[in-house]
PDB file of C-alpha atoms in Angstrom:
ATOM      1  CA  UNK A   1      30.043  -3.285  22.321  1.00  0.00           C
ATOM      2  CA  UNK A   2      27.337  -4.878  24.434  1.00  0.00           C
ATOM      3  CA  UNK A   3      24.946  -2.072  23.505  1.00  0.00           C
ATOM      4  CA  UNK A   4      25.683  -2.506  19.785  1.00  0.00           C
ATOM      5  CA  UNK A   5      24.946  -6.231  19.978  1.00  0.00           C
ATOM      6  CA  UNK A   6      21.714  -5.574  21.885  1.00  0.00           C
ATOM      7  CA  UNK A   7      20.635  -2.930  19.369  1.00  0.00           C
ATOM      8  CA  UNK A   8      21.401  -5.309  16.488  1.00  0.00           C
ATOM      9  CA  UNK A   9      19.311  -8.034  18.114  1.00  0.00           C
ATOM     10  CA  UNK A  10      16.390  -5.646  18.682  1.00  0.00           C
ATOM     11  CA  UNK A  11      16.480  -4.470  15.071  1.00  0.00           C
ATOM     12  CA  UNK A  12      16.735  -8.015  13.727  1.00  0.00           C
ATOM     13  CA  UNK A  13      13.793  -9.067  15.882  1.00  0.00           C
ATOM     14  CA  UNK A  14      11.784  -6.032  14.780  1.00  0.00           C
ATOM     15  CA  UNK A  15      12.433  -6.770  11.124  1.00  0.00           C
ATOM     16  CA  UNK A  16      11.599 -10.440  11.541  1.00  0.00           C
ATOM     17  CA  UNK A  17       8.381  -9.728  13.399  1.00  0.00           C
ATOM     18  CA  UNK A  18       7.487  -7.005  10.912  1.00  0.00           C
ATOM     19  CA  UNK A  19       8.050  -9.348   8.000  1.00  0.00           C
ATOM     20  CA  UNK A  20       5.907 -12.063   9.586  1.00  0.00           C
ATOM     21  CA  UNK A  21       3.133  -9.651  10.438  1.00  0.00           C
ATOM     22  CA  UNK A  22       3.428  -8.032   7.035  1.00  0.00           C
ATOM     23  CA  UNK A  23       2.898 -11.350   5.359  1.00  0.00           C
ATOM     24  CA  UNK A  24      -0.170 -11.960   7.489  1.00  0.00           C
ATOM     25  CA  UNK A  25      -1.425  -8.456   6.685  1.00  0.00           C
ATOM     26  CA  UNK A  26      -0.795  -8.809   2.962  1.00  0.00           C
ATOM     27  CA  UNK A  27       1.971  -6.201   2.801  1.00  0.00           C
ATOM     28  CA  UNK A  28       5.454  -6.369   1.436  1.00  0.00           C
ATOM     29  CA  UNK A  29       7.353  -5.625  -1.727  1.00  0.00           C
ATOM     30  CA  UNK A  30       4.835  -5.128  -4.499  1.00  0.00           C
ATOM     31  CA  UNK A  31       1.906  -5.628  -2.122  1.00  0.00           C
ATOM     32  CA  UNK A  32      -0.610  -3.082  -0.895  1.00  0.00           C
ATOM     33  CA  UNK A  33       1.957  -1.418   1.313  1.00  0.00           C
ATOM     34  CA  UNK A  34       4.352  -1.044  -1.608  1.00  0.00           C
ATOM     35  CA  UNK A  35       8.076  -0.588  -1.209  1.00  0.00           C
ATOM     36  CA  UNK A  36       8.876  -0.297   2.452  1.00  0.00           C
ATOM     37  CA  UNK A  37       5.163  -0.566   3.225  1.00  0.00           C
ATOM     38  CA  UNK A  38       5.611  -3.689   5.339  1.00  0.00           C
ATOM     39  CA  UNK A  39       7.225  -1.854   8.227  1.00  0.00           C
ATOM     40  CA  UNK A  40       4.640  -0.833  10.816  1.00  0.00           C
ATOM     41  CA  UNK A  41       4.723   2.633  12.317  1.00  0.00           C
ATOM     42  CA  UNK A  42       6.908   2.957  15.404  1.00  0.00           C
ATOM     43  CA  UNK A  43       3.843   3.929  17.459  1.00  0.00           C
ATOM     44  CA  UNK A  44       2.182   0.613  16.510  1.00  0.00           C
ATOM     45  CA  UNK A  45       5.136  -1.297  17.907  1.00  0.00           C
ATOM     46  CA  UNK A  46       5.639   0.888  20.999  1.00  0.00           C
ATOM     47  CA  UNK A  47       2.702  -0.542  22.983  1.00  0.00           C
ATOM     48  CA  UNK A  48       3.431   1.363  26.193  1.00  0.00           C
ATOM     49  CA  UNK A  49       4.195   4.618  24.363  1.00  0.00           C
ATOM     50  CA  UNK A  50       7.493   5.188  26.190  1.00  0.00           C
ATOM     51  CA  UNK A  51       9.441   5.947  23.013  1.00  0.00           C
ATOM     52  CA  UNK A  52      11.461   2.715  23.148  1.00  0.00           C
ATOM     53  CA  UNK A  53      10.861  -0.774  21.781  1.00  0.00           C
ATOM     54  CA  UNK A  54      11.407  -3.852  23.881  1.00  0.00           C
ATOM     55  CA  UNK A  55      11.721  -7.371  22.600  1.00  0.00           C
ATOM     56  CA  UNK A  56       8.480  -8.171  24.435  1.00  0.00           C
ATOM     57  CA  UNK A  57       6.636  -5.388  22.570  1.00  0.00           C
ATOM     58  CA  UNK A  58       7.917  -6.643  19.234  1.00  0.00           C
ATOM     59  CA  UNK A  59       6.930 -10.215  20.055  1.00  0.00           C
ATOM     60  CA  UNK A  60       3.472  -9.113  21.248  1.00  0.00           C
ATOM     61  CA  UNK A  61       2.947  -7.110  18.069  1.00  0.00           C
ATOM     62  CA  UNK A  62       3.852 -10.048  15.846  1.00  0.00           C
ATOM     63  CA  UNK A  63       1.691 -12.413  17.880  1.00  0.00           C
ATOM     64  CA  UNK A  64      -1.321 -10.082  17.727  1.00  0.00           C
ATOM     65  CA  UNK A  65      -1.017  -9.829  13.946  1.00  0.00           C
ATOM     66  CA  UNK A  66      -0.733 -13.588  13.588  1.00  0.00           C
ATOM     67  CA  UNK A  67      -3.676 -14.205  15.929  1.00  0.00           C
ATOM     68  CA  UNK A  68      -5.812 -11.727  13.982  1.00  0.00           C
ATOM     69  CA  UNK A  69      -5.346 -13.834  10.850  1.00  0.00           C
ATOM     70  CA  UNK A  70      -5.806 -17.184  12.662  1.00  0.00           C
ATOM     71  CA  UNK A  71      -9.621 -17.229  12.458  1.00  0.00           C
ATOM     72  CA  UNK A  72     -10.122 -20.630  14.118  1.00  0.00           C
ATOM     73  CA  UNK A  73      -7.422 -19.990  16.765  1.00  0.00           C
ATOM     74  CA  UNK A  74      -5.720 -23.317  16.119  1.00  0.00           C
ATOM     75  CA  UNK A  75      -2.246 -21.780  15.999  1.00  0.00           C
ATOM     76  CA  UNK A  76      -1.875 -22.239  12.242  1.00  0.00           C
ATOM     77  CA  UNK A  77      -2.676 -20.125   9.196  1.00  0.00           C
ATOM     78  CA  UNK A  78      -4.366 -21.941   6.367  1.00  0.00           C
ATOM     79  CA  UNK A  79      -4.434 -20.498   2.858  1.00  0.00           C
ATOM     80  CA  UNK A  80      -8.146 -19.797   3.381  1.00  0.00           C
ATOM     81  CA  UNK A  81      -7.479 -17.850   6.611  1.00  0.00           C
ATOM     82  CA  UNK A  82      -4.726 -15.821   4.968  1.00  0.00           C
ATOM     83  CA  UNK A  83      -6.953 -15.030   1.997  1.00  0.00           C
ATOM     84  CA  UNK A  84      -9.924 -14.069   4.181  1.00  0.00           C
ATOM     85  CA  UNK A  85      -7.703 -11.861   6.335  1.00  0.00           C
ATOM     86  CA  UNK A  86      -6.168 -10.140   3.320  1.00  0.00           C
ATOM     87  CA  UNK A  87      -9.581  -9.593   1.725  1.00  0.00           C
ATOM     88  CA  UNK A  88     -10.879  -8.029   4.938  1.00  0.00           C
ATOM     89  CA  UNK A  89      -7.899  -5.671   5.035  1.00  0.00           C
ATOM     90  CA  UNK A  90      -8.428  -4.742   1.390  1.00  0.00           C
ATOM     91  CA  UNK A  91     -12.098  -4.001   2.109  1.00  0.00           C
ATOM     92  CA  UNK A  92     -11.123  -1.830   5.062  1.00  0.00           C
ATOM     93  CA  UNK A  93      -8.536   0.119   3.037  1.00  0.00           C
ATOM     94  CA  UNK A  94     -11.041   0.574   0.200  1.00  0.00           C
ATOM     95  CA  UNK A  95     -13.702   1.854   2.600  1.00  0.00           C
ATOM     96  CA  UNK A  96     -11.223   4.345   4.092  1.00  0.00           C
ATOM     97  CA  UNK A  97     -10.076   5.469   0.648  1.00  0.00           C
ATOM     98  CA  UNK A  98     -13.650   5.862  -0.589  1.00  0.00           C
ATOM     99  CA  UNK A  99     -14.581   7.895   2.497  1.00  0.00           C
ATOM    100  CA  UNK A 100     -11.606  10.225   1.881  1.00  0.00           C
ATOM    101  CA  UNK A 101     -12.560  10.577  -1.783  1.00  0.00           C
ATOM    102  CA  UNK A 102     -16.161  11.377  -0.891  1.00  0.00           C
ATOM    103  CA  UNK A 103     -15.039  13.946   1.680  1.00  0.00           C
ATOM    104  CA  UNK A 104     -12.679  15.569  -0.822  1.00  0.00           C
ATOM    105  CA  UNK A 105     -14.825  15.547  -3.966  1.00  0.00           C
ATOM    106  CA  UNK A 106     -18.472  15.720  -2.812  1.00  0.00           C
ATOM    107  CA  UNK A 107     -18.867  19.418  -3.557  1.00  0.00           C
ATOM    108  CA  UNK A 108     -22.648  19.534  -3.048  1.00  0.00           C
ATOM    109  CA  UNK A 109     -22.538  17.489   0.181  1.00  0.00           C
ATOM    110  CA  UNK A 110     -25.182  14.967  -0.892  1.00  0.00           C
ATOM    111  CA  UNK A 111     -23.102  11.939   0.133  1.00  0.00           C
ATOM    112  CA  UNK A 112     -22.739  10.794  -3.497  1.00  0.00           C
ATOM    113  CA  UNK A 113     -20.328  11.551  -6.322  1.00  0.00           C
ATOM    114  CA  UNK A 114     -21.578  12.623  -9.728  1.00  0.00           C
ATOM    115  CA  UNK A 115     -19.536  12.313 -12.888  1.00  0.00           C
ATOM    116  CA  UNK A 116     -18.770  16.039 -12.785  1.00  0.00           C
ATOM    117  CA  UNK A 117     -17.498  15.750  -9.189  1.00  0.00           C
ATOM    118  CA  UNK A 118     -15.309  12.776 -10.140  1.00  0.00           C
ATOM    119  CA  UNK A 119     -13.731  14.060 -13.343  1.00  0.00           C
ATOM    120  CA  UNK A 120     -10.422  15.896 -13.124  1.00  0.00           C
ATOM    121  CA  UNK A 121     -10.302  19.666 -13.485  1.00  0.00           C
ATOM    122  CA  UNK A 122      -9.837  20.913 -17.053  1.00  0.00           C
ATOM    123  CA  UNK A 123      -6.212  21.939 -16.461  1.00  0.00           C
ATOM    124  CA  UNK A 124      -5.333  18.558 -14.958  1.00  0.00           C
ATOM    125  CA  UNK A 125      -7.147  16.694 -17.736  1.00  0.00           C
ATOM    126  CA  UNK A 126      -5.297  18.746 -20.374  1.00  0.00           C
ATOM    127  CA  UNK A 127      -1.967  18.092 -18.660  1.00  0.00           C
ATOM    128  CA  UNK A 128      -2.621  14.324 -18.549  1.00  0.00           C
ATOM    129  CA  UNK A 129      -3.637  14.286 -22.211  1.00  0.00           C
ATOM    130  CA  UNK A 130      -0.555  16.219 -23.319  1.00  0.00           C
ATOM    131  CA  UNK A 131       1.674  13.772 -21.435  1.00  0.00           C
ATOM    132  CA  UNK A 132       0.174  10.944 -23.454  1.00  0.00           C
ATOM    133  CA  UNK A 133       0.238  12.897 -26.734  1.00  0.00           C
ATOM    134  CA  UNK A 134       4.028  12.839 -27.110  1.00  0.00           C
ATOM    135  CA  UNK A 135       4.082  14.250 -30.647  1.00  0.00           C
ATOM    136  CA  UNK A 136       1.545  17.004 -29.829  1.00  0.00           C
ATOM    137  CA  UNK A 137      -0.771  16.238 -32.734  1.00  0.00           C
ATOM    138  CA  UNK A 138      -3.935  16.227 -30.580  1.00  0.00           C
ATOM    139  CA  UNK A 139      -4.322  12.451 -30.757  1.00  0.00           C
ATOM    140  CA  UNK A 140      -2.935   9.551 -28.737  1.00  0.00           C
ATOM    141  CA  UNK A 141      -1.627   6.701 -30.847  1.00  0.00           C
ATOM    142  CA  UNK A 142      -1.390   3.137 -29.603  1.00  0.00           C
ATOM    143  CA  UNK A 143       2.409   3.493 -29.549  1.00  0.00           C
ATOM    144  CA  UNK A 144       2.204   6.639 -27.381  1.00  0.00           C
ATOM    145  CA  UNK A 145      -0.236   4.941 -25.049  1.00  0.00           C
ATOM    146  CA  UNK A 146       1.935   1.821 -24.728  1.00  0.00           C
ATOM    147  CA  UNK A 147       5.037   3.961 -24.113  1.00  0.00           C
ATOM    148  CA  UNK A 148       3.400   5.665 -21.129  1.00  0.00           C
ATOM    149  CA  UNK A 149       2.099   2.347 -19.786  1.00  0.00           C
ATOM    150  CA  UNK A 150       5.613   0.866 -19.893  1.00  0.00           C
ATOM    151  CA  UNK A 151       7.103   3.932 -18.185  1.00  0.00           C
ATOM    152  CA  UNK A 152       4.517   3.677 -15.425  1.00  0.00           C
ATOM    153  CA  UNK A 153       5.149  -0.040 -15.015  1.00  0.00           C
ATOM    154  CA  UNK A 154       8.909   0.489 -14.865  1.00  0.00           C
ATOM    155  CA  UNK A 155       8.515   3.307 -12.371  1.00  0.00           C
ATOM    156  CA  UNK A 156       6.304   1.235 -10.084  1.00  0.00           C
ATOM    157  CA  UNK A 157       7.785  -2.232 -10.504  1.00  0.00           C
ATOM    158  CA  UNK A 158      11.167  -1.941 -12.159  1.00  0.00           C
ATOM    159  CA  UNK A 159      11.900  -2.823 -15.792  1.00  0.00           C
ATOM    160  CA  UNK A 160      11.501  -6.547 -15.193  1.00  0.00           C
ATOM    161  CA  UNK A 161       7.984  -6.201 -13.797  1.00  0.00           C
ATOM    162  CA  UNK A 162       8.764  -7.065 -10.149  1.00  0.00           C
ATOM    163  CA  UNK A 163       9.238  -4.607  -7.334  1.00  0.00           C
ATOM    164  CA  UNK A 164      12.729  -3.228  -7.123  1.00  0.00           C
ATOM    165  CA  UNK A 165      14.003  -0.556  -4.754  1.00  0.00           C
ATOM    166  CA  UNK A 166      14.107   2.947  -6.224  1.00  0.00           C
ATOM    167  CA  UNK A 167      17.435   4.678  -5.570  1.00  0.00           C
TER     168      UNK A 167
END
């Protein structure tokens, strides 16, 4: 019983700290981390790498995330600090994504991407077009286009436009 209570407290603390740090990082439902994206990796929380989380590790993690966003170190986050912190994280994620794309698609190794390197392969392009061309007439009507857009929106954000868990 005592162990169950302790485990419940640890998990509640972890979720609370994760939510706070997620907000400071700009993650959460519908945010850059997407569904479930606000939870940090276990290894990020396990500071001493012993395979177990302590309350102190969870508190230190949350504090470090908060302090990273608190640019003037006054113990408070202003809207400007939160925005600057989120923009910096977005820039970092974009730089990492662009580097991966360059590594994957730069077939001639010149450190730049041409249109031909960027465009999808013929088979993939044909597959995407045929998904949009529901009636198979070789053309995409506005109705077909809108139908696919709504399906994508519903898949990503739920039918009401906000993030909803996918079961």
